[in-house]
Short mmCIF file of C-alpha atoms and ligand atoms in Angstrom, two decimals:
data_model
loop_
_atom_site.label_atom_id
_atom_site.label_comp_id
_atom_site.label_asym_id
_atom_site.label_seq_id
_atom_site.Cartn_x
_atom_site.Cartn_y
_atom_site.Cartn_z
CA MET A 1 1.86 30.98 17.74
CA LYS A 2 0.72 28.03 15.68
CA ASP A 3 1.03 24.59 17.33
CA THR A 4 3.64 22.34 15.76
CA ILE A 5 2.04 19.39 14.01
CA LEU A 6 3.58 16.19 15.33
CA SER A 7 4.75 13.35 13.14
CA PHE A 8 4.19 9.71 14.14
CA GLY A 9 6.22 6.79 12.82
CA ASN A 10 5.81 3.03 12.78
CA LEU A 11 6.95 0.65 15.50
CA ILE A 12 9.06 -2.09 13.91
CA GLY A 13 11.30 -4.48 15.83
CA GLY A 14 10.98 -2.38 18.98
CA GLN A 15 12.17 0.80 17.22
CA TRP A 16 10.15 3.86 16.31
CA ILE A 17 10.85 4.48 12.64
CA PRO A 18 10.46 8.16 11.67
CA ALA A 19 7.79 8.68 9.00
CA GLU A 20 9.35 9.43 5.60
CA ASP A 21 6.00 9.63 3.85
CA ALA A 22 3.12 10.71 6.03
CA ARG A 23 -0.56 11.52 5.80
CA ALA A 24 -2.41 14.25 7.69
CA ASN A 25 -4.93 12.91 10.20
CA VAL A 26 -7.81 15.40 9.91
CA ASN A 27 -10.54 16.05 12.47
CA PRO A 28 -13.91 15.49 10.72
CA SER A 29 -15.58 17.97 13.12
CA ASP A 30 -13.16 20.71 12.06
CA THR A 31 -11.03 20.16 9.00
CA ASN A 32 -8.70 22.98 10.08
CA ASP A 33 -7.61 20.78 12.98
CA ILE A 34 -4.77 18.46 11.95
CA ILE A 35 -4.20 15.87 14.66
CA GLY A 36 -0.80 14.83 13.35
CA HIS A 37 1.08 13.40 10.40
CA TYR A 38 1.10 9.63 10.50
CA ALA A 39 3.37 7.31 8.53
CA SER A 40 2.17 6.09 5.18
CA ALA A 41 4.53 3.18 4.71
CA ASP A 42 5.35 1.03 1.71
CA ALA A 43 5.69 -2.74 1.38
CA SER A 44 9.32 -2.69 2.57
CA ALA A 45 8.10 -1.66 6.04
CA VAL A 46 5.91 -4.76 6.07
CA ASP A 47 8.93 -6.89 5.14
CA ALA A 48 10.87 -5.41 8.06
CA ALA A 49 7.96 -5.83 10.49
CA VAL A 50 7.33 -9.44 9.48
CA ALA A 51 11.05 -10.24 9.78
CA ALA A 52 11.12 -8.72 13.28
CA ALA A 53 8.00 -10.64 14.27
CA ARG A 54 9.43 -13.92 12.96
CA ASP A 55 12.66 -13.33 14.90
CA ALA A 56 10.68 -12.67 18.09
CA PHE A 57 8.25 -15.56 17.71
CA GLU A 58 10.33 -18.46 19.05
CA ALA A 59 11.06 -16.75 22.37
CA TRP A 60 7.63 -15.15 22.76
CA SER A 61 5.73 -18.34 22.06
CA GLN A 62 7.75 -20.03 24.84
CA THR A 63 7.36 -17.27 27.45
CA SER A 64 5.60 -18.00 30.67
CA PRO A 65 1.89 -17.12 30.53
CA GLN A 66 2.62 -14.93 33.55
CA VAL A 67 4.83 -12.69 31.40
CA ARG A 68 2.11 -12.37 28.77
CA HIS A 69 -0.48 -11.73 31.47
CA ASP A 70 1.59 -8.99 33.06
CA LEU A 71 2.26 -7.22 29.76
CA LEU A 72 -1.40 -7.18 28.68
CA ASP A 73 -2.57 -6.24 32.17
CA ALA A 74 -0.15 -3.29 32.22
CA VAL A 75 -1.40 -2.11 28.81
CA GLY A 76 -5.01 -2.37 30.03
CA THR A 77 -4.14 -0.36 33.13
CA SER A 78 -2.37 2.30 31.06
CA ILE A 79 -5.29 2.68 28.62
CA LEU A 80 -7.85 2.88 31.42
CA ALA A 81 -5.77 5.46 33.30
CA ARG A 82 -5.61 7.63 30.16
CA LYS A 83 -9.18 7.02 28.95
CA GLU A 84 -10.23 10.71 28.98
CA GLU A 85 -7.17 11.82 26.99
CA ILE A 86 -7.31 8.89 24.56
CA GLY A 87 -11.08 9.32 24.24
CA ARG A 88 -10.49 12.94 23.19
CA LEU A 89 -8.05 11.82 20.52
CA LEU A 90 -10.53 9.19 19.32
CA ALA A 91 -13.37 11.74 19.13
CA ARG A 92 -11.07 14.10 17.23
CA GLU A 93 -9.91 11.58 14.64
CA GLU A 94 -13.07 9.50 14.13
CA GLY A 95 -15.86 11.90 15.07
CA LYS A 96 -17.88 9.91 17.59
CA THR A 97 -19.00 11.96 20.58
CA LEU A 98 -16.66 12.28 23.56
CA PRO A 99 -18.76 10.02 25.86
CA GLU A 100 -18.91 7.38 23.10
CA ALA A 101 -15.16 7.72 22.54
CA ILE A 102 -14.34 7.39 26.24
CA GLY A 103 -16.67 4.37 26.36
CA GLU A 104 -14.83 2.74 23.46
CA THR A 105 -11.45 3.46 25.09
CA THR A 106 -12.67 1.90 28.34
CA ARG A 107 -13.71 -1.15 26.40
CA ALA A 108 -10.24 -1.41 24.84
CA GLY A 109 -8.65 -1.33 28.31
CA GLN A 110 -11.08 -3.99 29.53
CA VAL A 111 -10.29 -6.18 26.53
CA PHE A 112 -6.56 -6.10 27.39
CA LYS A 113 -7.37 -7.03 31.00
CA PHE A 114 -9.69 -9.84 29.90
CA PHE A 115 -7.05 -11.41 27.63
CA ALA A 116 -4.39 -10.93 30.31
CA GLY A 117 -6.49 -13.40 32.31
CA GLU A 118 -6.99 -15.66 29.30
CA ALA A 119 -3.21 -16.01 28.92
CA LEU A 120 -3.34 -17.96 32.20
CA ARG A 121 -6.24 -20.14 31.09
CA ILE A 122 -5.05 -21.79 27.88
CA ALA A 123 -6.60 -25.20 28.20
CA GLY A 124 -6.12 -28.43 26.33
CA ASP A 125 -7.69 -31.88 26.52
CA ALA A 126 -6.33 -35.01 28.08
CA GLN A 127 -7.97 -38.17 26.73
CA ALA A 128 -7.51 -41.88 27.18
CA SER A 129 -6.01 -43.57 24.15
CA THR A 130 -7.81 -46.46 22.52
CA ARG A 131 -4.49 -48.30 22.92
CA PRO A 132 -3.03 -49.47 26.24
CA ASP A 133 -0.34 -47.47 28.08
CA ILE A 134 -0.58 -44.48 25.83
CA ASP A 135 -1.73 -40.99 26.83
CA VAL A 136 -3.26 -38.55 24.39
CA GLU A 137 -3.23 -34.81 24.86
CA VAL A 138 -4.67 -32.14 22.64
CA ILE A 139 -2.68 -28.97 23.22
CA ARG A 140 -3.10 -25.44 21.88
CA GLU A 141 -0.17 -23.64 20.28
CA PRO A 142 0.06 -20.16 18.79
CA VAL A 143 -0.54 -19.83 15.05
CA GLY A 144 2.66 -17.84 14.46
CA VAL A 145 2.87 -14.32 13.05
CA VAL A 146 -0.55 -12.79 12.54
CA GLY A 147 -1.50 -9.83 10.34
CA LEU A 148 -4.20 -7.60 11.83
CA ILE A 149 -6.11 -5.20 9.56
CA THR A 150 -8.67 -2.88 11.13
CA PRO A 151 -11.32 -0.32 10.02
CA TRP A 152 -11.77 3.30 11.08
CA ASN A 153 -15.06 3.12 12.95
CA PHE A 154 -13.77 1.57 16.21
CA PRO A 155 -10.16 2.75 16.02
CA ILE A 156 -9.12 1.60 19.50
CA ALA A 157 -11.53 -1.22 20.39
CA ILE A 158 -11.00 -3.31 17.25
CA PRO A 159 -7.18 -3.16 17.29
CA ALA A 160 -7.43 -4.06 21.01
CA TRP A 161 -9.66 -7.07 20.44
CA LYS A 162 -7.22 -8.43 17.87
CA ILE A 163 -3.84 -7.52 19.48
CA ALA A 164 -4.72 -8.71 22.99
CA PRO A 165 -5.71 -12.30 22.11
CA ALA A 166 -2.93 -12.56 19.51
CA LEU A 167 -0.29 -11.81 22.15
CA ALA A 168 -2.06 -13.63 25.00
CA TYR A 169 -1.90 -16.92 23.09
CA GLY A 170 1.78 -16.47 22.18
CA ASN A 171 1.62 -15.04 18.66
CA CYS A 172 3.58 -12.09 17.28
CA ALA A 173 1.61 -9.45 15.39
CA VAL A 174 1.79 -6.85 12.64
CA LEU A 175 -1.07 -4.32 12.82
CA LYS A 176 -2.23 -2.13 9.95
CA PRO A 177 -4.87 0.27 11.27
CA ALA A 178 -7.23 2.22 9.00
CA ASP A 179 -5.47 5.04 7.22
CA LEU A 180 -8.21 7.46 8.36
CA THR A 181 -7.71 6.78 12.09
CA PRO A 182 -4.13 5.74 12.92
CA GLY A 183 -3.88 7.82 16.12
CA CYS A 184 -5.50 5.36 18.52
CA ALA A 185 -3.52 2.42 17.15
CA HIS A 186 -0.37 4.46 17.69
CA VAL A 187 -1.43 4.99 21.32
CA ILE A 188 -1.78 1.21 21.81
CA ALA A 189 1.66 0.70 20.26
CA GLU A 190 3.11 3.27 22.68
CA ALA A 191 1.42 1.55 25.63
CA LEU A 192 2.81 -1.85 24.59
CA HIS A 193 6.29 -0.41 24.05
CA GLU A 194 6.28 1.41 27.39
CA ALA A 195 5.05 -1.71 29.19
CA GLY A 196 8.15 -3.58 27.98
CA CYS A 197 6.76 -5.57 25.06
CA PRO A 198 9.81 -7.45 23.68
CA SER A 199 11.14 -6.18 20.35
CA GLY A 200 9.26 -7.53 17.35
CA VAL A 201 6.41 -9.13 19.32
CA PHE A 202 4.11 -6.30 18.27
CA ASN A 203 4.70 -4.15 15.19
CA LEU A 204 2.69 -1.21 13.89
CA VAL A 205 2.75 -0.43 10.17
CA MET A 206 0.53 2.48 9.17
CA GLY A 207 -0.32 3.12 5.56
CA ARG A 208 -2.80 2.47 2.78
CA GLY A 209 -4.78 -0.75 2.53
CA SER A 210 -3.87 -1.25 -1.10
CA VAL A 211 -0.16 -1.06 -0.19
CA VAL A 212 0.45 -2.10 3.43
CA GLY A 213 -2.72 -4.23 3.79
CA GLU A 214 -2.06 -6.02 0.52
CA ALA A 215 1.59 -6.65 1.50
CA ILE A 216 0.52 -8.19 4.83
CA VAL A 217 -2.09 -10.46 3.27
CA THR A 218 0.27 -11.78 0.59
CA HIS A 219 3.44 -11.99 2.72
CA ASP A 220 5.01 -15.45 3.05
CA GLY A 221 5.95 -14.75 6.66
CA ILE A 222 2.37 -14.10 7.78
CA ASP A 223 0.59 -17.24 9.00
CA ALA A 224 -2.87 -15.83 9.66
CA VAL A 225 -4.87 -12.70 8.87
CA SER A 226 -7.60 -11.19 11.04
CA PHE A 227 -9.52 -8.53 9.12
CA THR A 228 -12.42 -6.27 10.01
CA GLY A 229 -13.89 -3.98 7.38
CA SER A 230 -16.15 -3.91 4.36
CA ALA A 231 -17.62 -6.98 2.71
CA ALA A 232 -15.86 -6.27 -0.59
CA THR A 233 -12.36 -6.02 0.92
CA GLY A 234 -13.06 -8.95 3.24
CA ALA A 235 -14.10 -11.20 0.36
CA ARG A 236 -10.90 -10.40 -1.55
CA ILE A 237 -8.73 -11.04 1.51
CA ALA A 238 -10.46 -14.35 2.30
CA GLU A 239 -9.94 -15.47 -1.30
CA THR A 240 -6.25 -14.55 -1.28
CA CYS A 241 -5.67 -16.21 2.09
CA GLY A 242 -7.44 -19.36 0.88
CA ARG A 243 -5.17 -19.49 -2.15
CA LEU A 244 -2.06 -18.93 -0.02
CA ARG A 245 -3.28 -21.39 2.67
CA LYS A 246 -3.28 -18.80 5.47
CA LYS A 247 -5.73 -18.99 8.33
CA VAL A 248 -8.19 -16.11 7.97
CA GLN A 249 -11.12 -14.49 9.73
CA THR A 250 -13.06 -11.62 8.18
CA GLU A 251 -15.61 -9.57 10.10
CA MET A 252 -17.60 -7.43 7.71
CA GLY A 253 -20.71 -5.34 7.28
CA GLY A 254 -24.34 -5.65 8.22
CA LYS A 255 -27.86 -4.63 7.23
CA ASN A 256 -29.20 -5.27 10.66
CA PRO A 257 -32.95 -5.66 11.19
CA MET A 258 -34.78 -4.31 14.22
CA VAL A 259 -38.32 -5.65 14.48
CA VAL A 260 -40.96 -3.66 16.37
CA LEU A 261 -44.12 -5.67 16.99
CA ASP A 262 -47.56 -4.29 17.88
CA ASP A 263 -47.11 -5.36 21.50
CA ALA A 264 -43.80 -3.48 21.91
CA ASP A 265 -43.41 -0.83 24.57
CA LEU A 266 -42.73 2.40 22.68
CA ASP A 267 -40.72 3.69 25.63
CA ILE A 268 -38.31 0.83 24.92
CA ALA A 269 -38.59 0.53 21.14
CA VAL A 270 -38.08 4.19 20.20
CA PRO A 271 -34.90 4.76 22.26
CA ALA A 272 -33.56 1.37 21.12
CA CYS A 273 -34.08 2.29 17.45
CA LEU A 274 -32.80 5.84 17.91
CA ASN A 275 -29.64 4.50 19.54
CA GLY A 276 -29.20 1.56 17.17
CA ALA A 277 -29.72 3.57 14.00
CA TYR A 278 -28.10 6.93 14.69
CA PHE A 279 -25.66 6.88 17.60
CA SER A 280 -22.00 6.89 16.56
CA THR A 281 -23.41 8.59 13.43
CA GLY A 282 -24.74 5.21 12.27
CA GLN A 283 -21.15 4.15 11.60
CA ARG A 284 -21.43 0.80 13.33
CA CYS A 285 -21.46 -2.60 11.66
CA THR A 286 -24.23 -3.49 14.13
CA ALA A 287 -26.35 -0.37 13.36
CA SER A 288 -30.11 -0.93 13.01
CA SER A 289 -30.59 0.06 9.40
CA ARG A 290 -33.86 -1.78 8.67
CA LEU A 291 -36.66 -1.00 11.13
CA ILE A 292 -39.31 -3.65 10.47
CA VAL A 293 -42.50 -2.39 12.06
CA GLN A 294 -45.89 -4.08 12.45
CA SER A 295 -48.91 -2.21 11.06
CA GLY A 296 -50.75 -1.66 14.36
CA ILE A 297 -47.90 0.29 15.98
CA HIS A 298 -46.41 1.70 12.77
CA ASP A 299 -47.90 5.21 12.79
CA ALA A 300 -47.32 5.89 16.50
CA PHE A 301 -43.77 4.53 16.24
CA VAL A 302 -42.90 6.57 13.14
CA GLU A 303 -44.40 9.76 14.58
CA ARG A 304 -42.34 9.46 17.75
CA LEU A 305 -39.11 8.18 16.20
CA SER A 306 -39.06 10.88 13.51
CA ARG A 307 -39.78 13.59 16.11
CA GLU A 308 -36.97 12.37 18.38
CA MET A 309 -34.59 11.81 15.46
CA GLN A 310 -35.07 15.40 14.25
CA ALA A 311 -34.38 16.67 17.77
CA LEU A 312 -30.96 14.94 17.93
CA LYS A 313 -28.18 17.50 18.24
CA VAL A 314 -25.61 17.09 15.47
CA GLY A 315 -22.32 18.86 16.07
CA ASP A 316 -18.64 18.84 16.99
CA ALA A 317 -17.81 15.51 18.60
CA LEU A 318 -16.05 17.27 21.48
CA ASP A 319 -18.87 19.70 22.32
CA ALA A 320 -20.89 18.88 25.42
CA GLY A 321 -24.45 18.14 24.36
CA THR A 322 -23.59 16.81 20.89
CA GLN A 323 -25.48 13.58 20.35
CA ILE A 324 -24.41 12.84 16.78
CA GLY A 325 -20.90 13.66 15.62
CA PRO A 326 -19.78 14.20 12.04
CA VAL A 327 -19.46 11.58 9.32
CA VAL A 328 -15.86 10.34 9.18
CA ASP A 329 -14.81 12.01 5.89
CA GLU A 330 -15.93 13.65 2.68
CA ARG A 331 -16.05 10.36 0.76
CA GLN A 332 -18.30 8.62 3.30
CA LEU A 333 -20.54 11.70 3.47
CA ALA A 334 -20.86 11.77 -0.34
CA SER A 335 -21.79 8.08 -0.29
CA ASN A 336 -24.44 8.69 2.43
CA LEU A 337 -25.91 11.59 0.43
CA ASP A 338 -26.02 9.35 -2.66
CA TYR A 339 -28.11 6.86 -0.69
CA VAL A 340 -30.49 9.64 0.38
CA ALA A 341 -30.92 10.45 -3.33
CA ILE A 342 -31.37 6.74 -4.12
CA ALA A 343 -34.08 6.55 -1.41
CA ARG A 344 -35.95 9.39 -3.16
CA SER A 345 -35.51 7.75 -6.55
CA GLU A 346 -36.94 4.53 -5.08
CA ALA A 347 -40.01 6.53 -4.00
CA ALA A 348 -39.32 6.44 -0.27
CA GLU A 349 -40.50 9.39 1.78
CA VAL A 350 -37.32 10.96 3.18
CA ILE A 351 -37.14 12.81 6.47
CA GLY A 352 -33.81 14.61 7.13
CA GLY A 353 -30.58 13.35 5.55
CA ASP A 354 -29.18 16.66 4.23
CA ARG A 355 -25.65 17.90 4.62
CA ILE A 356 -25.68 20.59 7.30
CA ASP A 357 -23.29 23.21 8.62
CA GLY A 358 -21.51 22.61 11.88
CA PRO A 359 -19.70 25.01 14.17
CA ALA A 360 -16.56 24.61 11.99
CA PRO A 361 -15.94 23.20 8.49
CA GLY A 362 -16.64 19.47 8.76
CA PHE A 363 -18.71 16.57 7.45
CA PHE A 364 -22.06 16.98 9.17
CA GLN A 365 -25.26 15.25 8.10
CA ALA A 366 -28.75 15.37 9.58
CA PRO A 367 -29.95 11.86 10.48
CA ALA A 368 -32.26 10.38 7.85
CA LEU A 369 -35.40 8.24 8.10
CA PHE A 370 -36.77 6.57 4.96
CA LEU A 371 -40.50 5.77 5.15
CA GLY A 372 -42.77 3.62 2.98
CA THR A 373 -39.89 1.37 1.91
CA ASP A 374 -39.82 -2.29 0.97
CA ASN A 375 -37.08 -4.81 1.53
CA GLY A 376 -36.19 -5.09 -2.17
CA MET A 377 -35.01 -1.49 -2.44
CA ARG A 378 -31.28 -0.81 -2.70
CA ILE A 379 -31.45 1.24 0.49
CA ASN A 380 -32.53 -1.96 2.26
CA ARG A 381 -30.10 -4.32 0.53
CA GLU A 382 -26.81 -2.40 0.71
CA GLU A 383 -24.93 -1.28 3.80
CA ILE A 384 -25.03 2.55 3.93
CA PHE A 385 -22.84 3.01 7.02
CA GLY A 386 -24.18 6.43 7.93
CA PRO A 387 -26.98 7.97 10.03
CA CYS A 388 -29.74 6.55 7.80
CA ALA A 389 -32.47 4.01 8.58
CA SER A 390 -35.52 2.69 6.73
CA VAL A 391 -38.93 1.71 8.00
CA ILE A 392 -40.46 -1.41 6.42
CA ARG A 393 -44.10 -2.07 7.33
CA VAL A 394 -45.20 -5.69 7.91
CA THR A 395 -48.46 -7.29 8.97
CA ASN A 396 -47.38 -9.95 11.49
CA ALA A 397 -44.46 -11.49 13.41
CA GLU A 398 -43.94 -14.26 10.84
CA GLU A 399 -43.57 -11.74 8.02
CA ALA A 400 -41.25 -9.62 10.20
CA LEU A 401 -38.95 -12.62 10.71
CA ALA A 402 -38.96 -13.44 7.00
CA VAL A 403 -38.04 -9.85 6.09
CA ALA A 404 -35.37 -9.76 8.80
CA ASN A 405 -33.75 -12.87 7.30
CA ASP A 406 -34.10 -11.72 3.69
CA THR A 407 -30.61 -10.20 3.42
CA GLU A 408 -27.14 -11.31 2.42
CA PHE A 409 -25.86 -10.17 5.84
CA GLY A 410 -26.30 -11.74 9.28
CA LEU A 411 -24.46 -9.77 11.94
CA SER A 412 -26.91 -8.49 14.58
CA ALA A 413 -30.72 -8.56 14.81
CA GLY A 414 -33.18 -7.19 17.33
CA ILE A 415 -36.82 -7.42 18.32
CA CYS A 416 -38.95 -5.20 20.54
CA THR A 417 -41.91 -7.10 21.92
CA SER A 418 -43.57 -7.85 25.24
CA SER A 419 -44.43 -11.38 24.09
CA LEU A 420 -42.16 -14.15 25.33
CA LYS A 421 -43.45 -16.35 22.52
CA HIS A 422 -42.48 -13.89 19.77
CA ALA A 423 -39.16 -13.09 21.43
CA ARG A 424 -38.29 -16.77 21.75
CA THR A 425 -39.21 -17.60 18.17
CA PHE A 426 -37.16 -14.65 16.89
CA ARG A 427 -34.14 -15.54 19.02
CA ARG A 428 -34.20 -19.08 17.68
CA ARG A 429 -34.94 -18.43 14.02
CA VAL A 430 -33.24 -15.19 13.10
CA GLU A 431 -30.15 -15.74 10.92
CA ALA A 432 -27.65 -13.57 12.78
CA GLY A 433 -24.59 -14.00 14.96
CA MET A 434 -26.04 -11.77 17.68
CA VAL A 435 -29.66 -11.24 18.70
CA MET A 436 -31.11 -8.59 21.01
CA VAL A 437 -34.51 -8.56 22.72
CA ASN A 438 -35.77 -5.11 23.75
CA LEU A 439 -32.23 -3.75 23.25
CA PRO A 440 -30.53 -1.89 20.39
CA THR A 441 -28.81 -4.07 17.77
CA ALA A 442 -25.55 -2.25 18.62
CA GLY A 443 -23.88 -2.28 22.03
CA VAL A 444 -22.27 -5.51 23.19
CA ASP A 445 -20.20 -6.89 26.06
CA TYR A 446 -16.45 -7.37 25.70
CA HIS A 447 -16.15 -10.85 27.22
CA VAL A 448 -18.43 -12.84 24.90
CA PRO A 449 -18.14 -13.76 21.21
CA PHE A 450 -18.79 -11.11 18.59
CA GLY A 451 -19.52 -11.86 14.96
CA GLY A 452 -22.09 -12.81 12.39
CA ARG A 453 -23.25 -15.25 9.77
CA LYS A 454 -23.77 -15.26 5.99
CA GLY A 455 -22.06 -12.30 4.28
CA SER A 456 -21.15 -10.61 7.58
CA SER A 457 -18.46 -12.95 8.88
CA TYR A 458 -16.15 -15.67 7.73
CA GLY A 459 -13.98 -17.85 9.94
CA ALA A 460 -13.72 -18.23 13.69
CA ARG A 461 -15.45 -15.83 16.09
CA GLU A 462 -13.68 -12.91 17.72
CA GLN A 463 -13.65 -11.94 21.41
CA GLY A 464 -14.32 -13.71 24.63
CA ARG A 465 -12.99 -17.22 25.14
CA TYR A 466 -13.91 -18.05 21.55
CA ALA A 467 -10.96 -15.99 20.29
CA VAL A 468 -8.72 -18.95 21.16
CA GLU A 469 -10.03 -20.74 18.06
CA PHE A 470 -8.46 -18.25 15.68
CA TYR A 471 -5.26 -17.41 17.53
CA THR A 472 -4.22 -20.98 18.30
CA THR A 473 -3.92 -24.24 16.46
CA VAL A 474 -4.25 -27.65 18.09
CA LYS A 475 -1.66 -30.39 18.23
CA THR A 476 -2.61 -33.95 19.16
CA SER A 477 0.19 -35.52 21.14
CA TYR A 478 0.55 -39.28 21.88
CA ILE A 479 3.00 -40.52 24.46
CA SER A 480 3.98 -43.95 25.62
CA ALA A 481 6.24 -44.50 28.63
CA GLY A 482 8.00 -47.10 26.46
P1 LIG B 1 -12.52 -1.20 4.42
O1 LIG B 1 -12.47 -0.14 3.40
O2 LIG B 1 -12.78 -2.59 3.96
O3 LIG B 1 -11.10 -1.13 5.17
C1 LIG B 1 -10.81 -1.94 6.28
C2 LIG B 1 -9.31 -2.08 6.40
O4 LIG B 1 -8.83 -2.83 5.27
C3 LIG B 1 -8.58 -0.74 6.36
O5 LIG B 1 -7.46 -0.80 7.21
C4 LIG B 1 -8.16 -0.67 4.90
O6 LIG B 1 -7.09 0.21 4.66
C5 LIG B 1 -7.79 -2.10 4.64
N1 LIG B 1 -7.74 -2.46 3.21
C6 LIG B 1 -8.33 -1.83 2.17
N2 LIG B 1 -8.01 -2.46 1.01
C7 LIG B 1 -7.21 -3.50 1.34
C8 LIG B 1 -6.56 -4.52 0.58
N3 LIG B 1 -6.66 -4.59 -0.75
N4 LIG B 1 -5.82 -5.43 1.24
C9 LIG B 1 -5.71 -5.38 2.59
N5 LIG B 1 -6.29 -4.43 3.36
C10 LIG B 1 -7.04 -3.50 2.74
O7 LIG B 1 -13.57 -0.87 5.56
P2 LIG B 1 -13.76 0.52 6.35
O8 LIG B 1 -14.44 1.49 5.44
O9 LIG B 1 -12.48 0.92 6.99
O10 LIG B 1 -14.73 0.08 7.52
C11 LIG B 1 -16.11 0.08 7.43
C12 LIG B 1 -16.61 -1.34 7.25
O11 LIG B 1 -16.18 -2.14 8.35
C13 LIG B 1 -18.12 -1.43 7.25
O12 LIG B 1 -18.52 -2.29 6.22
C14 LIG B 1 -18.44 -2.03 8.61
O13 LIG B 1 -19.66 -2.71 8.66
C15 LIG B 1 -17.27 -2.93 8.81
N6 LIG B 1 -17.08 -3.27 10.23
C16 LIG B 1 -17.34 -4.56 10.63
C17 LIG B 1 -17.21 -4.91 11.96
C18 LIG B 1 -17.46 -6.33 12.41
O14 LIG B 1 -16.90 -6.72 13.43
N7 LIG B 1 -18.27 -7.10 11.71
C19 LIG B 1 -16.82 -3.95 12.89
C20 LIG B 1 -16.58 -2.64 12.45
C21 LIG B 1 -16.70 -2.33 11.10
P3 LIG B 1 -7.39 1.78 4.34
O15 LIG B 1 -7.70 2.39 5.61
O16 LIG B 1 -6.20 2.31 3.71
O17 LIG B 1 -8.56 1.81 3.41
#
């Protein structure tokens, strides 16, 4: 007997709204596997969600921090207790391997727990006035109703790192997850609902970016927008929010450099590059896509990296032993294959990169390494967002730093070296929001700020204690005893 395909609706004002229009959520490892039908809402659902959030805001913003702590802590506990099951769903809908998916789910649970604690630590400033008998306090207040728009590549961690601080600091939220991966966001909504989140404090509206996302960004009742996704969409959203005087933060793409100097330890550099470039199918904003390698180590590095890259096992995300899961969908795969063709047309030597068959019909691609490239090529200027990396040969550390910085992006950057001097110079002078020494450019902690510079990020930082900047606004209060 065929399994019934479940239908998942939006959560608006504390009610699950059955999906009238829905979209099939398809497993990229096996396109015969339909995970469920998820709501594809229109702008009227956003109106209802924003109205519910506005109604809930007054009471929620005044709740005791203990209430907010307990809610977020309970959600964290629930996600961590279900991490295997949720990880399976994540691997099925997004295509990262099961261990990666369980790792991401764990991170989401930890993020909820971290911000549960932060709800109890909202600090202000008490200062002496320049005038006698007056006290001055700078206090933090929630921004209001925030719109959260998230991409498909971290379908549980990114919603978590926006929802948790939004609620911790007393805001109400409307989340629009990526249309390709709504399942994990729906799980968070369930966890919040089951943990007793008051009606309207958190609302889930699934649907297309051009419809639901656009309606959130332009809605009068939305005070602030936190967006993660591509540079093109982020730039449009930042422009619109500027015009409408909404607070905005946009976390966008990268073209992250990983420098390998002659004095690097290959036992560190090769695994770091292999991980940074290809794990999670290269679908990470922090992926190492430009490997900037000094001449003396170049040939040994390339020989070993290409050998180990070609040995990576590409397959079904749920299969034990799979190291690289599928690309997320047909459109992303076509774009990756276009870049492989562009690499050839730019006279790079291409190793791998072809579409390959998997155990079932899906979107599988062999990892690709582009050799003999220079930093002016399109493959080194534009974010590919797939399992593709280029090697750029340089003669010294100074040139490596200049090439690393010669990009419109500035998210993450790494260097492999055994020289403290080179590591220190790179850490200080690289134009990136995050810098890694002898570590992959991807893979970060959940309790410290995450974000970039230049074309990668706009607005306040996300995560860690720094999230308070975006999700609160300050009020300066003067008081005289009279
Ligand atoms: P995307 O196409 O920009 O979409 C991101 C989100 O925006 C999706 O929910 C999308 O909805 C929505 N959207 C699309 N058009 C919109 C509009 N006109 N108004 C409002 N919302 C709209 O990005 P993606 O392909 O999902 O994600 C990949 C990108 O995210 C990469 O560039 C990657 O580097 C970046 N990323 C950055 C970070 C970071 O923290 N810096 C982290 C992860 C990923 P639909 O799903 O319907 O398209």
